Coordinates of N, CA, C and O in Angstrom, one line a residue:
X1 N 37.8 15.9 87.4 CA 37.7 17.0 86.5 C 36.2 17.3 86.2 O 35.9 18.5 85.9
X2 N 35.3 16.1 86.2 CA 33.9 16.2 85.4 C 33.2 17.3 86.7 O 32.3 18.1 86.6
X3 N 33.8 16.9 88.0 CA 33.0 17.3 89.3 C 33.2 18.9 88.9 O 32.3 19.8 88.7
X4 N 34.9 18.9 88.9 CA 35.1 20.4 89.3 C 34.2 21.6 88.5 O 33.7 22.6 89.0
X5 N 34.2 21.2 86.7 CA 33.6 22.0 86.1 C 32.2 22.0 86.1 O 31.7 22.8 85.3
X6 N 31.4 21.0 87.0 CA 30.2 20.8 86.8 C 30.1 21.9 87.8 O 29.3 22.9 87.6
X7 N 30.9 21.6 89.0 CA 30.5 22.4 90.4 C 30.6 24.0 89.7 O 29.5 24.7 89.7
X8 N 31.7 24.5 89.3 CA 31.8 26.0 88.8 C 30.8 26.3 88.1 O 30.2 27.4 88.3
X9 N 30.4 25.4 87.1 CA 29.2 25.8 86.3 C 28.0 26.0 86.9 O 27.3 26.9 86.5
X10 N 27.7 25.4 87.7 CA 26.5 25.5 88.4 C 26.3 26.9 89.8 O 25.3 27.5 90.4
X11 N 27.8 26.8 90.0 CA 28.1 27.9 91.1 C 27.9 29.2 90.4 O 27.1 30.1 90.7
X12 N 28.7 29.1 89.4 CA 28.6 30.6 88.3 C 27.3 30.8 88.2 O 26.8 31.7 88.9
X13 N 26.4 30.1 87.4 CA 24.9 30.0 87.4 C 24.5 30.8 88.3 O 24.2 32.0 88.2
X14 N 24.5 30.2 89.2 CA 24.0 30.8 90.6 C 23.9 32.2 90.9 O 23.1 33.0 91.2
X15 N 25.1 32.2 90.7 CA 25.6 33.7 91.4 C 25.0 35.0 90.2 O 24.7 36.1 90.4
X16 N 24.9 34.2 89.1 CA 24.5 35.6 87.8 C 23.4 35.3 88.0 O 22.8 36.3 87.8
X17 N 22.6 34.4 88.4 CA 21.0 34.7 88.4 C 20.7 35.1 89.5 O 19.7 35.9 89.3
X18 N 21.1 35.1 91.0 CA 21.0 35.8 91.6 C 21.5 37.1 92.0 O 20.8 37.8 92.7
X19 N 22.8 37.4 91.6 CA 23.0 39.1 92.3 C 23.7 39.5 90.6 O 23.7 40.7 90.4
X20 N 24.2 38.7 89.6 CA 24.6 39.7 88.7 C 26.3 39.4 88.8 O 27.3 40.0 88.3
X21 N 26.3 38.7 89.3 CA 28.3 38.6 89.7 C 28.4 37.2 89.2 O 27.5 36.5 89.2
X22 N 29.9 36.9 88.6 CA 30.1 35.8 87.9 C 31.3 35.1 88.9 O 32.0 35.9 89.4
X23 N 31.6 33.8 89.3 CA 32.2 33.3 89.6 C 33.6 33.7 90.4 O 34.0 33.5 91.6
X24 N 34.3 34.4 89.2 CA 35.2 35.0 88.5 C 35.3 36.3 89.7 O 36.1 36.6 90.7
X25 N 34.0 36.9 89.1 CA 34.3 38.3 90.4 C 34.0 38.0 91.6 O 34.1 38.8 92.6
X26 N 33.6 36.8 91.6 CA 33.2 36.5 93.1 C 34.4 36.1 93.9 O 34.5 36.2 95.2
X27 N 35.2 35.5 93.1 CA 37.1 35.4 93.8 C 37.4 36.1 94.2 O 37.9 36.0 95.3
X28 N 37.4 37.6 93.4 CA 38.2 38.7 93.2 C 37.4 39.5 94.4 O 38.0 40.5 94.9
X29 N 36.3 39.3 94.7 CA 35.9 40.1 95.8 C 35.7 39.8 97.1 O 35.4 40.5 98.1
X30 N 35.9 38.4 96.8 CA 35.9 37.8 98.2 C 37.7 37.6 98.8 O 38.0 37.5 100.0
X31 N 38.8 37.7 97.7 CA 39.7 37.9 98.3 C 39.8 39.7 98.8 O 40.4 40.3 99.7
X32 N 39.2 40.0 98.0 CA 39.4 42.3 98.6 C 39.2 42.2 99.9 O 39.9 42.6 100.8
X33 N 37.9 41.4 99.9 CA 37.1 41.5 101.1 C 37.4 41.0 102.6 O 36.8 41.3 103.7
X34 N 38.4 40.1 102.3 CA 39.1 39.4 103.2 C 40.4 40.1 103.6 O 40.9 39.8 104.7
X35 N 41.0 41.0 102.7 CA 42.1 41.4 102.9 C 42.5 42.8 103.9 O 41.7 43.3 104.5
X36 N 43.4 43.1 103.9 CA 43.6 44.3 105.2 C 43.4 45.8 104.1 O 43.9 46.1 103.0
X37 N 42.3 46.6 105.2 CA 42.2 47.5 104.2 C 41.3 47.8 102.8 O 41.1 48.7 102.0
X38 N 40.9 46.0 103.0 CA 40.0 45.8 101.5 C 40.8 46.2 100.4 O 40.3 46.8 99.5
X39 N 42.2 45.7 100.3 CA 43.2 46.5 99.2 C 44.2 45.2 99.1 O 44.6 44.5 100.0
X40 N 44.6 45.1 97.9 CA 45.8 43.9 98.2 C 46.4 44.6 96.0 O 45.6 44.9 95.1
X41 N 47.7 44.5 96.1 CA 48.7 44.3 95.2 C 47.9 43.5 94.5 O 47.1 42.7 95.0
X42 N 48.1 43.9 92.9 CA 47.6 43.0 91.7 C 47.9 42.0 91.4 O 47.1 41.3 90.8
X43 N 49.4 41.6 92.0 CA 50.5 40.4 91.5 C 50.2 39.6 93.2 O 50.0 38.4 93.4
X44 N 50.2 40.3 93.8 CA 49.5 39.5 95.6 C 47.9 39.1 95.1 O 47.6 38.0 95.6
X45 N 47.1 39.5 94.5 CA 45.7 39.1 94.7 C 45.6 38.2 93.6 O 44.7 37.5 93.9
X46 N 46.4 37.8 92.2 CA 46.6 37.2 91.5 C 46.8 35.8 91.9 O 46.3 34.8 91.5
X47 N 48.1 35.9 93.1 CA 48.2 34.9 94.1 C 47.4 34.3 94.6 O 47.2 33.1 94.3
X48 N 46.9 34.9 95.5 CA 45.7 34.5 96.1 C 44.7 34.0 95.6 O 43.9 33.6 96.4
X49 N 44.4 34.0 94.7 CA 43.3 33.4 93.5 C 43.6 32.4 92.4 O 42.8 31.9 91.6
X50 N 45.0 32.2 92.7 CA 45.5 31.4 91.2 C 45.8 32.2 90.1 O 46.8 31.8 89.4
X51 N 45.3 33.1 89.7 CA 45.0 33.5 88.4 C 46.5 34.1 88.0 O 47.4 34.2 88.8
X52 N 46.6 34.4 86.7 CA 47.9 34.8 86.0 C 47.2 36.3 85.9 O 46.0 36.6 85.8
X53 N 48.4 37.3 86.1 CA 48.5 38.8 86.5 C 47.8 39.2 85.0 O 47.1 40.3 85.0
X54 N 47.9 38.7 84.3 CA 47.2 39.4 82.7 C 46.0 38.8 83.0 O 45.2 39.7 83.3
X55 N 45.3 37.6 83.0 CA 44.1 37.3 83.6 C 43.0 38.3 84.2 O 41.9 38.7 83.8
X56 N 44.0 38.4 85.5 CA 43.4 39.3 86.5 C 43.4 41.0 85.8 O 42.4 41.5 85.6
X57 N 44.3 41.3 85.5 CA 44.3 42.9 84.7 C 43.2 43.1 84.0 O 42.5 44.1 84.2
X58 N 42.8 42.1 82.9 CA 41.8 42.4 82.2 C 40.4 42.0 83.1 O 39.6 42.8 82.9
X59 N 40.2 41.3 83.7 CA 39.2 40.8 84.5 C 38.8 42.4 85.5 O 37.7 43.0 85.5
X60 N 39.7 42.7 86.2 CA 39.5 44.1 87.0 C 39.2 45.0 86.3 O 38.3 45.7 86.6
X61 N 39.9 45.3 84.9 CA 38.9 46.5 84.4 C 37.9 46.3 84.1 O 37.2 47.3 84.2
X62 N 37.4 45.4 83.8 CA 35.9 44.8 83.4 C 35.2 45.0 84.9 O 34.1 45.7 84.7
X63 N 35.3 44.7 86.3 CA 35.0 45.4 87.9 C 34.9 46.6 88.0 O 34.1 47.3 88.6
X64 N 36.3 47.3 86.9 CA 36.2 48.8 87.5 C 35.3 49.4 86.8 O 34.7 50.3 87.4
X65 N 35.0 49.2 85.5 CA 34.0 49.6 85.0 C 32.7 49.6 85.7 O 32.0 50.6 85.8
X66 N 32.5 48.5 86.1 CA 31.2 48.2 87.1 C 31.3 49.0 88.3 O 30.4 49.4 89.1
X67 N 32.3 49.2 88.3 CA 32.2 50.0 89.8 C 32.2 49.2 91.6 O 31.9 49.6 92.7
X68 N 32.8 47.8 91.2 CA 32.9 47.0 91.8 C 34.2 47.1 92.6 O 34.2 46.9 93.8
X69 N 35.6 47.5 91.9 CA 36.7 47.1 92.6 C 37.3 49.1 92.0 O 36.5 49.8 91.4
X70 N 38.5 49.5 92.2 CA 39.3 50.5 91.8 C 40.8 50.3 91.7 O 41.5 50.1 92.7
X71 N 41.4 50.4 90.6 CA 42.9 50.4 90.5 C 43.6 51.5 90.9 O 43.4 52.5 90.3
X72 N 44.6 51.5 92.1 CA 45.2 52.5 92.3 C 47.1 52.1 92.7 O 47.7 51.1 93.1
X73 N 47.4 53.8 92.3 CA 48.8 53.3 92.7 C 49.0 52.5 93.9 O 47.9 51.9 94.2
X74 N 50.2 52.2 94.8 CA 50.1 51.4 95.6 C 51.4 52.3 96.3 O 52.6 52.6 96.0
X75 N 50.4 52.4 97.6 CA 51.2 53.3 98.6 C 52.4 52.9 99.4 O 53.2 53.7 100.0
X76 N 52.4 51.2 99.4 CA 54.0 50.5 99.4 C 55.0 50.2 98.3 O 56.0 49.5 98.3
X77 N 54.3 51.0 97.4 CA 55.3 50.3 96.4 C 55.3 51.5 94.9 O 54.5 51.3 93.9
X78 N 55.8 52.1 94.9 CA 55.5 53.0 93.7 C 55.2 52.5 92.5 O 54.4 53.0 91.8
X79 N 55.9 51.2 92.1 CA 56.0 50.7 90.9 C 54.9 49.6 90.6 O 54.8 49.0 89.5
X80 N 54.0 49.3 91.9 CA 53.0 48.2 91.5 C 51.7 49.5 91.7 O 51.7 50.7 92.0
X81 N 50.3 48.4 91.4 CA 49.1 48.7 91.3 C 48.5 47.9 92.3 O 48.9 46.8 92.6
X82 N 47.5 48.6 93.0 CA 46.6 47.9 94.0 C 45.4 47.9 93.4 O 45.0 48.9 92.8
X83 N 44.6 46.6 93.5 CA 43.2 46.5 93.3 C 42.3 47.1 94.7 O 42.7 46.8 95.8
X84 N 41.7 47.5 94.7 CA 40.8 48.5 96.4 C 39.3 47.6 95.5 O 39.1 47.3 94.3
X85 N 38.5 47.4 96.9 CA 37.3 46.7 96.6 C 36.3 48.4 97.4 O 36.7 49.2 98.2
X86 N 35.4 48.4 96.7 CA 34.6 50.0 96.5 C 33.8 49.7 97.6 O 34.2 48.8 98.4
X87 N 32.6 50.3 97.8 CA 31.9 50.0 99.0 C 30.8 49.5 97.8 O 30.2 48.5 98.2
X88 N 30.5 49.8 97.0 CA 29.5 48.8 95.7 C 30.1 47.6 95.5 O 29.3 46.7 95.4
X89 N 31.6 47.0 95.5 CA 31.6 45.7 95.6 C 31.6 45.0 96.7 O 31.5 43.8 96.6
X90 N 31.7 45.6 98.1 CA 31.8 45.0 99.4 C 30.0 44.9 99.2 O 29.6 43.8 99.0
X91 N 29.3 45.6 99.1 CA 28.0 45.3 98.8 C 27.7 44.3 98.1 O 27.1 43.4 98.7
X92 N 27.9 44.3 97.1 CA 28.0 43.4 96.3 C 27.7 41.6 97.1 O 26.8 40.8 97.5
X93 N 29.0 41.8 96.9 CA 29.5 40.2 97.8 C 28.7 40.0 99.4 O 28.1 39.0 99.8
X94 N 28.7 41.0 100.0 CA 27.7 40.5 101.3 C 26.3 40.3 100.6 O 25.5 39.6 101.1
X95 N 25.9 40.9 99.6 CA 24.3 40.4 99.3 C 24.6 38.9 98.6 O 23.9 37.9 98.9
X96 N 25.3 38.7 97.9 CA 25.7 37.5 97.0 C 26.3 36.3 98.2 O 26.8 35.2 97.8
X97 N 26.3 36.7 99.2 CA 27.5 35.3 99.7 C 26.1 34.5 100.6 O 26.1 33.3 100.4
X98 N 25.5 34.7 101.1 CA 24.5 34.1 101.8 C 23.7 33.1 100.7 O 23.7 31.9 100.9
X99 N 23.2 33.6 99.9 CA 22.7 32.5 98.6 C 23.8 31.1 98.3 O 23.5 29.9 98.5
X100 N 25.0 31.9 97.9 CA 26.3 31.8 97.4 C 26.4 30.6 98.2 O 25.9 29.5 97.8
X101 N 27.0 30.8 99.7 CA 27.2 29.8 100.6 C 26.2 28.3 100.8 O 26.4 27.2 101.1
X102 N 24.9 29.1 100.7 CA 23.6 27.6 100.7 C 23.8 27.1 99.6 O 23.4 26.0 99.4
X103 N 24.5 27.7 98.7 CA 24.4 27.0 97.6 C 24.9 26.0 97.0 O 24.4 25.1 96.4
X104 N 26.4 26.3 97.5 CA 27.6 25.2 97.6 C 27.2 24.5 98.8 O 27.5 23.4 98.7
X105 N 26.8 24.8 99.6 CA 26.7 23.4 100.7 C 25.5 22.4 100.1 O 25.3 21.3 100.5
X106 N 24.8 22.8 99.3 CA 23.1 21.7 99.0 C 24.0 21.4 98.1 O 23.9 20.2 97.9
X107 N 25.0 21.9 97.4 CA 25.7 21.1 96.0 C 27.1 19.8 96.2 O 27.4 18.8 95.7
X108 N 27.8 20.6 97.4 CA 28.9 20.0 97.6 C 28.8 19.6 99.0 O 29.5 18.7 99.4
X109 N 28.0 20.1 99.9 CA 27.9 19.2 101.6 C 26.8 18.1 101.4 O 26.8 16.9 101.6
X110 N 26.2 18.5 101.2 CA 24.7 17.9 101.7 C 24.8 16.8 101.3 O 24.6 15.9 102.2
X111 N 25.1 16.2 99.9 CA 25.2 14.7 99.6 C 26.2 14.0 100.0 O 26.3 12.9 99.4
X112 N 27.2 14.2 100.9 CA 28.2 13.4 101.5 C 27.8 13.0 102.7 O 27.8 14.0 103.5
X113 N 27.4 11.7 103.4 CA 27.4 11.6 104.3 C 28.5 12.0 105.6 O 29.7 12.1 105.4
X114 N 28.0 12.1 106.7 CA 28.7 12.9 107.6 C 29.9 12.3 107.7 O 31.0 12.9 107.4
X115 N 29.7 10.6 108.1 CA 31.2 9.5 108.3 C 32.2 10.3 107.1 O 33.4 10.3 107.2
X116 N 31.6 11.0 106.2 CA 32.9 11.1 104.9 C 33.1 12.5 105.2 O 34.3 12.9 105.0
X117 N 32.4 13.0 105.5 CA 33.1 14.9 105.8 C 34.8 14.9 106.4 O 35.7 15.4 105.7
X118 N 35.2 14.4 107.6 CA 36.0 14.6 107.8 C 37.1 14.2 107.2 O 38.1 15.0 107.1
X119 N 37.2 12.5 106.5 CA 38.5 12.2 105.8 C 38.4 12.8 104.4 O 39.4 12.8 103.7
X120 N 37.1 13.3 103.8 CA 37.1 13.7 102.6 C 38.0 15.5 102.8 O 38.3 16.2 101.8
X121 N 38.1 15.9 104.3 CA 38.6 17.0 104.6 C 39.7 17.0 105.0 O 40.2 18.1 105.1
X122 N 40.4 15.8 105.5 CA 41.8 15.5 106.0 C 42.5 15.3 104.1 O 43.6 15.5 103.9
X123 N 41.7 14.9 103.3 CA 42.5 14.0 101.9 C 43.1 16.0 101.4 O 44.2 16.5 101.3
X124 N 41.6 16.5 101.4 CA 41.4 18.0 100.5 C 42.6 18.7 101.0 O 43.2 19.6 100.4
X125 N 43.1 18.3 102.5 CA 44.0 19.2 103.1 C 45.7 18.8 102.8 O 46.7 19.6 103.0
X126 N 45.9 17.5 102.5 CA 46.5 17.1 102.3 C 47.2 17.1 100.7 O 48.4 16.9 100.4
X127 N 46.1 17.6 99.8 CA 46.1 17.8 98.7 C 46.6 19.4 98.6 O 47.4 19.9 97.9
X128 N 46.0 19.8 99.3 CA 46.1 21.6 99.4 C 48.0 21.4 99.7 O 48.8 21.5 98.8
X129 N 48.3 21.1 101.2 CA 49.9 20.9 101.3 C 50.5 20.8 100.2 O 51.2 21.8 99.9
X130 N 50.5 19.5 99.2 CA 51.1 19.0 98.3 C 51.0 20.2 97.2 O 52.0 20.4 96.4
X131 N 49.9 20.9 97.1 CA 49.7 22.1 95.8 C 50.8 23.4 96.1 O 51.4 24.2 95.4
X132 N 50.8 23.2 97.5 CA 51.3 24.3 98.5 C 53.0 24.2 98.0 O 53.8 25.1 97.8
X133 N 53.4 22.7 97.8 CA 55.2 22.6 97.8 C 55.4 22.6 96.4 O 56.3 23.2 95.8
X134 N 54.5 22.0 95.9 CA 54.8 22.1 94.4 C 54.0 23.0 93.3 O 53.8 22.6 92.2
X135 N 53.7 24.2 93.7 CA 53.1 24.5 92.9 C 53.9 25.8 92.1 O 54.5 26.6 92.8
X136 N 53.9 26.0 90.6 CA 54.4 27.3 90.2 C 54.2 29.0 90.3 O 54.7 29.9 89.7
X137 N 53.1 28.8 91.5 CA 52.8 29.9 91.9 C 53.2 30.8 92.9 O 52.7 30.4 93.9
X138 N 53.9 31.8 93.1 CA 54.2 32.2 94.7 C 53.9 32.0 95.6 O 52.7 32.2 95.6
X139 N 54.3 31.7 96.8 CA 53.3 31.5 97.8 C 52.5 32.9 98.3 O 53.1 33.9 98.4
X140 N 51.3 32.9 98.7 CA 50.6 33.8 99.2 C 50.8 34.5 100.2 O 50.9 34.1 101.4
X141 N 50.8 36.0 99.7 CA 51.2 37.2 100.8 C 50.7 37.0 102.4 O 49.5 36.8 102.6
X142 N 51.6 37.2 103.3 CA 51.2 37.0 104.7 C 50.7 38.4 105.2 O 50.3 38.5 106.3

C-alpha cells in the first residue's frame, strides 16, 4: 500500500508540474483516447477506470469545464451519457504521455533488475486475473 500511494503521488506530481493534468484526468483521457471514436458511455468508462459513476460525473464536469472531455447524449442509447475526449484533451494527453511514460519507467522499471521483470510481470498478471473474477465491478466493455 506504502508503494502504491507513494507511486500516484509522485506520478500526480509529475503530471501537474509538467502539462497541468492530474493523475485523475490522466485516466480519464487516456481511457477516451484509447477508445473507438474517442467516446465511451459514462457507466463503460467508469469501468474501465475503476472509478464509481458519481466519482467520474463530478470529475468530468470539472474536464468539461476545462475543455478537455464533452458530455453528450449517447447515440446508442438514449437514456445514457457519453464522455467524447475534445481535440484539447487528445492534445492534452499526447503532450503529457511522453514525460508521463519516462516517468514511471525511472520510478517503477528502472530499479528492478531485469532477472525480476518478467516474474514480477507473470505475479502482476496473475493478480490482475484474480481482480478480473472477483471483483465488484462489471467487467469491461468489449
Amino acid at each position: 500500500m506504502r508503494v502504491q500511494l507513494r507511486m500516484n503521488y509522485e506520478i500526480n506530481r509529475q503530471l501537474q508540474l509538467d502539462s497541468g493534468l492530474s493523475l485523475a484526468d490522466y485516466h480519464v483521457l487516456n481511457a477516451l483516447s484509447a477508445a473507438p471514436e474517442r467516446k465511451l458511455q459514462v457507466t463503460d468508462l467508469a469501468t474501465v477506470i475503476g472509478w464509481e459513476r458519481s466519482r467520474l460525473s463530478h470529475h468530468l464536469r470539472r474536464m468539461c469545464e476545462r475543455g478537455l472531455t464533452e458530455r453528450v447524449q449517447s447515440e446508442d442509447d438514449g437514456r445514457a451519457t457519453d464522455a467524447v475526449l475534445t481535440e484539447r484533451g487528445m492534445a492534452a494527453i499526447v503532450e503529457a504521455a511522453p514525460r508521463h511514460v519516462a516517468h514511471v519507467r525511472k520510478l517503477f522499471f528502472e530499479p528492478l533488475p531485469e532477472e525480476l521483470v518478467a516474474p514480477f510481470t507473470t505475479a502482476l498478471e496473475h493478480i490482475q486475473a484474480s481482480l478480473n473474477l472477483n471483483s465488484s465491478l462489471p467487467p469491461p466493455p468489449t
